[in-house]
Amino acid sequence: MSQQDYIKICQDLLSQANQENDTKAEDLRVKYLGKNGLFKNLSALIKEVPNEQKKAFGQELNKTKSKIEEKLKEIEQQQKTTQAKIDLTLPGKKAKVGHLHPISQAIEEISQIFERIGFNRVRYPEVDFDYYVFEALNMPKNHPARDEWETFFIDTPAHEKMGKIVLTTHTSNGQVREMERLKSKPPIRMINVARTYRRQSDATHTQMFHQFEGLVVDKGINIQHLKGTLDYFAESFYGPGTKSRIRPFHFKFTEPSFEVDFSCHICGGTGKNCRFCKSGWHEVGGAGMVHPNVLRAGGIDPDVYTGFAFGWGVERTYTLKKGLNIDDIRLFYSGNLEFLEQF
Amino acid sequence: MNILIPDKWLREHLQTKATKSDIQKYLSLSGPSVERIYDNEVYDIEVTTNRVDSMSVRGVAREAATILKRAGIAAQLKDVKFQEIKKHPAENLPLPEIIYETDEVHRVLAVVMTGVKHVDSPEIMKQRLEVIGVNAHEALIDISNYITHELGHPCHVFDYDKIMNRGGKIIIKEATKGKKFTTLDGAEYETIGGEIVFESESGEIIDLPAIKGTLNTCVDKNTKSILFWIESLDAKKVRRASMGHAIRTVAAQLNEKNVDPNLGKEVMEYGVKLFEKLCQAKVASELYDYFPNHQIPKSVALKMETIKNYLGIELKESEIKEILHDLDCQVSIKNNVVTVTPPTFRPDITIAADVIEELARIYGYHNLPSKLMDGELSVNPDPNTNYQLESLIKHFLADQGYQEIYSYSLISEKLALDSGHQLNKHLKLANPLKEENTYLRRSLIPSLIEIIDNNPSQKEMSVFELAFIYNPKENDLPEQTLKFSLVSNRAYCQVKGDLLNLFDRLYIFSHDQELIIDEKINKDIQMPIAKQEADFLIKTDKKQKKIGELMILKNNFTAIELDLKSLIAVSKKYPNYKKLIKTASIIEDLTFTLNKNTAVGELISAFKKVDKRIKKVELLDIYENNYSFSFIFQDEKINMSSEEVEPIRQNIVKIGQDEFKAKLVGQI
């Protein structure tokens, strides 16, 4: 077979391929490039080519093959785009996914808000000595202020110095512990999030719940800074325009002490016909300037440093979100998947 | 403590044009919180435990007068003066003899009145008592409740003749343990020892003072003469007795908070006036007043600078003086030092911060600016954990189909036992609220299993939780360790795959670490609900570290409990980058027939060790006893040919055959 002959048969095959249009792309692939396809037949002709021209024929074959492949791809692409339309109303297929518990979601959001203004998240024992939970917080034994906390006690002998072992009734046990951890050296900006426990159970109270505790100690810390921090949190967590206010209250471990309210974002703080709030405000928790005795318990000189602290329930804070509509916080700890999967 | 006050009663002490909603608003902002107004008439006011002086109509009126004035609304506390108590010339009855065997008595006031008439209280008094939640009886009894609410000092009325018939002595002393007494409502008690009691000459208990009267000396419908009585005892003693006997009367709740003994005289005078007016009683003795040591409040000195430190603004001297005067304090300012002497009814003002609170609240917290603090940040993260990693793990597991759970740390006896630890190796609550929440858990697994069981409608359940477990320690806090636990009813291989994915995400394997599953022999199984147990170990060049445990439960669930701290220790934030290999790889599949007992994981490890050019061995498929594996061969320098793979292939077959009795299916 002469050089002209094989060039011609190669070109013939190519032009044949170029005229293809209607046949399905995969059938064409079998026809041209399959085990017994036209190209295979063509390459078998190499036997009839004189040895010195075999190389040239080989090259010609390769060229032809790649051109055929190109053409086939083009046809394939064309056919794909002209296929029948996809029914866009078909139901989506979802992979099975789980969910973060709503309390985890709330804690993440709360922590991130405070971390943005320089607070360090920490974690302290949830089963702790009376000393850290009450005594170091300026609450001597048998003080009436302790009545407010329905405390669970562990059935074990009291420690000689540190007192009884209790389930933490609040995250405030982290206050003196944090001062100790930082070797009594401010600045302190702590956010302590933990499980807390009180002997109570109804639609708005569970035996176990969560609190977050903020503690700031430094030179020159004053009530304005507490207000600033509360306003910053309220706007970040509930949305722009949410206000906070502090009102006089009494805790043994802060002086002055405050009750903290956030403006109701459901009625816009007007209180008009709103069944969610009290006159436009929601009570969320307590706050105050750290009592000098608490600073002393943590080895910090109250004549040099001042500080503020606040502590609220995560559940309470979270369920005030607009449109969340959870009216029974026991659901959080029910392990009911139908509830949890909504988050 | 909450106190209910009708608006009209309040205005008997408060001269103001302020509306009810003004009163609610401004009191709440600067004083006791007015939580609600019932029927547009009755304020429900929360008074904090340190402000017993505000636990009365007059106390709230006094606060309101100062606060409203500051808010720009004219207001004044009305002057209330009572007449001196004077014995009726025609009556003469001796006072009982009062003997003090304890020095915990701060004041006693007493007067005998006789000729009492048993009549109903006037309508207004009955209504007011009803509104504040006190049952109205007859005037003789109602008067003491009424004046306690109005003026804030508890008082008591004895049947005079019952005292005199018992010898006419009142011995005030600390009780010995185990003495019986019956309170005026007929309930029987026994002394706990140490509480202050009144005894008669014969040693009979005739009153539990400051808390509740006893049946043997209380007034009844035959009472003709009364001993009208006020005592002020040591507050701690009162509290101990009240808590010890669980008798929480209004009197006890006030008396345990240091009611000002100076208030007693006014209350006495007001009471006498009402007994005279309503019961036609006549004063038959002189007023007895035992007041051994008038406590004069200590003054508090503070620098002007300290006030600025707390408020962030400077208050003028005149402003400081005005506010504190309005609060009945004496004030002097010299050389920038403010010296404050609080009134006797404000024993809560003892330190500088207390004075600052008074200034700040009356100035108005709402009038202070709000700003974030600047200054140095503390860079000192919690060494015990890594919150970013915790969050990453939670999100990763959730994305793989695991539902996060928060379950109670307090568990039932059954769940405690399911952990494999004996009950006495658990912390137990001394005062549980519910039986199913009595023990502090030592594993999260039983709780998670319970949750799966409680959701029978869910076909596939995979759950996880991050929480503390509590291991008791002798004479110390329990060891509190954070565990990351998961339980799933997916097939074991799938759960293991999920976990390996997580470990990949934590770059554990990228840093030449290897997971070892060290199965325990049968007798070592700890959890009664498990049928197989193993330790998870992470192996590095030099050592192995346990990071958790694996359990196959009797119901075929897979449970894994990882120790968070150990997991953090082996986790990395980034991979150990391996150079990209440019040579081509060869992929081949081989199928072996295996014995029933062959550990496939070990077989794969053995295959991998055959030659370093084996880059990957994966189990592709299982059909009966035939296991298909995919091998990837790759040389980092040259493109391997089939011929070069040949000896490796033969070695694979040989190792399989010799060490695992694995028979190749087909030929190589």
Coordinates of C-alpha atoms in Angstrom, one line a residue, chain A residues 96-105 107-108 112 115 117-129 132 142-148 151-160 165 167 177-178 181-182 186-189 195 197-201 206-208 210 216 218 220-232 245-250 255-259 278-279 283 289-292 302-303 306-308 330 332-338 340-341 343, chain B residues 24-25 27-36 46 48-50 239-240 243 248 256-257 308-313 348 351 353-357 360-361 364-385 387 390-392 394-395 397-410 427-434 437 440-441 451 454-455 457-458 460-468 470 473 475-478 480 482 490 564:
Chain A
K96 CA -28.7 12.2 56.6
V97 CA -27.3 15.0 58.8
G98 CA -27.4 15.6 62.5
H99 CA -27.7 18.8 64.4
L100 CA -25.9 20.7 67.1
H101 CA -28.0 20.9 70.2
P102 CA -29.7 24.3 70.5
I103 CA -27.9 24.9 73.8
S104 CA -24.6 24.3 72.0
Q105 CA -25.7 26.7 69.3
I107 CA -23.3 28.9 73.7
E108 CA -21.3 29.2 70.5
Q112 CA -18.2 34.4 70.0
E115 CA -14.6 36.7 72.4
I117 CA -14.4 42.0 72.8
G118 CA -11.5 40.2 74.3
F119 CA -13.1 37.7 76.8
N120 CA -11.4 34.4 77.4
R121 CA -13.7 31.4 77.6
V122 CA -13.0 29.1 80.5
R123 CA -14.5 26.1 82.2
Y124 CA -14.5 25.2 85.9
P125 CA -15.7 22.3 88.0
E126 CA -19.5 21.7 88.0
V127 CA -19.2 19.9 91.3
D128 CA -17.3 22.2 93.6
F129 CA -16.6 23.2 97.2
Y132 CA -15.9 28.6 95.8
N142 CA -26.2 30.1 107.1
H143 CA -26.5 33.5 105.5
P144 CA -30.1 34.2 104.3
A145 CA -28.8 35.1 100.9
R146 CA -28.1 31.5 100.3
D147 CA -31.8 30.7 100.4
E148 CA -32.1 32.0 96.9
T151 CA -28.6 23.8 96.4
F152 CA -27.9 20.1 95.8
F153 CA -25.4 18.6 98.2
I154 CA -23.2 15.6 97.7
D155 CA -23.6 12.9 100.3
T156 CA -20.0 12.9 101.5
P157 CA -18.3 14.4 104.6
A158 CA -17.4 18.1 104.3
H159 CA -13.8 19.0 103.6
E160 CA -12.1 20.5 106.6
I165 CA -19.3 19.5 98.1
L167 CA -23.4 21.0 92.6
R177 CA -11.1 30.3 90.6
E178 CA -10.2 32.5 87.6
R181 CA -5.6 30.7 87.9
L182 CA -4.3 34.1 86.8
P186 CA -5.5 41.4 86.2
P187 CA -6.4 42.1 83.5
I188 CA -9.1 39.5 83.7
R189 CA -11.8 39.1 81.0
R195 CA -23.8 23.4 83.6
Y197 CA -27.9 22.8 89.1
R198 CA -30.8 23.8 91.4
R199 CA -33.4 21.8 93.2
Q200 CA -36.4 22.9 91.1
S201 CA -38.4 21.6 88.1
T206 CA -34.9 22.4 85.1
Q207 CA -32.7 20.7 87.7
M208 CA -29.8 21.1 85.4
H210 CA -26.6 26.4 81.8
V216 CA -13.8 41.8 84.1
D218 CA -8.7 45.8 85.8
G220 CA -10.4 51.8 86.2
I221 CA -13.3 49.4 85.4
N222 CA -16.6 51.1 86.2
I223 CA -20.4 50.8 85.8
Q224 CA -20.3 52.4 82.4
H225 CA -18.2 49.5 81.1
L226 CA -20.7 47.0 82.4
K227 CA -23.4 49.0 80.7
G228 CA -21.4 49.1 77.5
T229 CA -20.8 45.3 77.6
L230 CA -24.4 44.6 78.2
D231 CA -25.6 46.9 75.3
Y232 CA -23.0 45.3 73.0
R245 CA -30.8 48.5 81.4
I246 CA -29.6 47.8 85.0
R247 CA -31.7 48.2 88.1
P248 CA -30.8 48.0 91.7
F249 CA -30.7 44.5 93.2
H250 CA -28.8 42.7 95.9
E255 CA -21.7 45.8 95.3
P256 CA -23.5 47.6 93.8
S257 CA -25.7 44.8 92.4
F258 CA -28.0 45.0 89.5
E259 CA -30.8 43.1 87.8
K278 CA -43.0 43.1 81.5
S279 CA -43.7 46.7 80.3
E283 CA -35.4 40.2 83.0
M289 CA -19.4 45.5 90.6
V290 CA -17.3 42.8 92.1
H291 CA -17.5 43.0 95.9
P292 CA -14.1 44.0 97.5
P302 CA -9.7 46.2 95.8
D303 CA -8.0 49.6 96.4
T306 CA -12.3 47.2 90.3
G307 CA -14.3 44.9 88.3
F308 CA -17.7 43.8 87.2
R330 CA -37.5 20.9 79.8
F332 CA -33.9 20.8 75.9
Y333 CA -33.1 17.9 78.1
S334 CA -35.8 15.5 76.9
G335 CA -33.6 13.9 74.2
N336 CA -36.7 14.0 72.0
L337 CA -35.4 13.8 68.4
E338 CA -38.5 15.4 66.9
L340 CA -33.9 18.4 68.5
E341 CA -34.0 17.9 64.7
F343 CA -32.5 23.0 65.3
Chain B
Q24 CA -43.7 51.7 89.2
K25 CA -41.2 53.1 86.7
L27 CA -39.0 52.8 91.9
S28 CA -37.9 50.0 89.6
L29 CA -35.1 52.0 88.1
S30 CA -33.6 53.2 91.4
G31 CA -35.1 51.2 94.2
P32 CA -37.2 48.1 94.9
S33 CA -38.6 46.6 91.7
V34 CA -42.3 47.1 91.2
E35 CA -42.9 43.9 89.2
R36 CA -46.6 44.3 88.6
E46 CA -39.6 42.8 95.2
T48 CA -34.0 42.5 98.3
T49 CA -32.9 40.6 101.4
N50 CA -30.5 43.4 102.5
R239 CA -32.6 32.4 111.4
R240 CA -31.1 29.2 112.8
M243 CA -34.7 27.2 109.4
R248 CA -41.0 30.6 107.9
E256 CA -33.7 37.2 110.7
K257 CA -32.7 40.2 108.6
K308 CA -15.5 58.4 90.3
N309 CA -13.7 55.0 89.9
Y310 CA -17.0 53.2 90.2
L311 CA -19.2 55.6 88.2
G312 CA -16.8 56.9 85.6
I313 CA -18.1 60.4 86.1
D348 CA -26.6 47.4 105.1
I351 CA -18.4 49.9 103.2
A353 CA -19.1 50.3 97.8
D354 CA -22.4 50.5 99.8
V355 CA -22.3 54.3 99.8
I356 CA -21.5 54.3 96.1
E357 CA -24.5 52.1 95.4
A360 CA -25.4 55.7 91.9
R361 CA -28.9 54.3 92.1
G364 CA -29.8 56.9 88.2
Y365 CA -28.0 54.0 86.6
H366 CA -30.0 55.0 83.5
N367 CA -28.3 58.4 83.5
L368 CA -24.8 56.9 83.3
P369 CA -23.2 56.6 79.9
S370 CA -22.6 53.2 78.3
K371 CA -19.3 52.4 76.8
L372 CA -17.0 49.4 76.2
M373 CA -13.7 49.2 78.2
D374 CA -10.4 49.7 76.5
G375 CA -7.2 48.6 78.1
E376 CA -5.0 45.6 77.9
L377 CA -6.4 42.2 76.9
S378 CA -5.6 39.1 78.8
V379 CA -3.9 36.5 76.7
N380 CA -4.2 33.5 78.9
P381 CA -6.4 30.8 77.4
D382 CA -7.9 28.0 79.4
P383 CA -5.3 25.2 79.4
N384 CA -7.8 22.5 80.0
T385 CA -9.4 22.4 76.6
Y387 CA -13.0 25.2 72.4
E390 CA -14.6 21.0 70.5
S391 CA -16.8 23.0 68.1
L392 CA -15.1 21.5 65.1
K394 CA -19.4 18.7 67.1
H395 CA -20.0 20.2 63.7
L397 CA -20.2 14.7 63.7
A398 CA -23.4 16.5 63.1
D399 CA -22.6 16.8 59.5
Q400 CA -22.1 13.0 59.4
G401 CA -25.6 12.4 60.7
Y402 CA -25.0 12.4 64.4
Q403 CA -27.5 14.3 66.6
E404 CA -26.1 16.2 69.6
I405 CA -27.7 15.4 72.9
Y406 CA -27.7 17.2 76.3
S407 CA -28.7 14.7 78.9
Y408 CA -28.8 15.0 82.7
S409 CA -25.6 14.4 84.6
L410 CA -27.7 13.2 87.4
L427 CA -21.2 10.4 93.9
K428 CA -24.6 10.5 95.4
L429 CA -26.8 13.5 96.1
A430 CA -27.8 14.0 99.7
N431 CA -31.0 15.7 98.8
P432 CA -32.1 14.6 95.3
L433 CA -35.3 16.1 93.9
K434 CA -36.2 13.0 91.9
N437 CA -31.7 11.9 89.3
L440 CA -23.5 11.6 89.2
R441 CA -22.6 9.6 86.2
I451 CA -32.2 8.3 74.6
N454 CA -36.8 6.6 74.1
N455 CA -37.1 7.5 70.4
S457 CA -40.0 6.0 65.9
Q458 CA -36.5 6.8 64.6
E460 CA -31.6 5.2 62.3
M461 CA -30.2 6.8 65.4
S462 CA -26.8 8.2 65.9
V463 CA -26.3 10.5 68.9
F464 CA -23.4 12.1 70.7
E465 CA -22.7 14.3 73.7
L466 CA -19.8 16.2 75.3
A467 CA -20.0 16.4 79.0
F468 CA -18.2 15.8 82.3
Y470 CA -17.4 12.4 87.8
K473 CA -12.0 10.9 95.2
N475 CA -11.8 13.8 100.8
D476 CA -11.6 15.9 97.7
L477 CA -13.6 17.1 94.7
P478 CA -14.3 14.3 92.2
Q480 CA -14.2 15.7 86.5
L482 CA -14.8 15.7 79.7
R490 CA -25.5 2.0 62.3
L564 CA -11.5 14.9 75.2

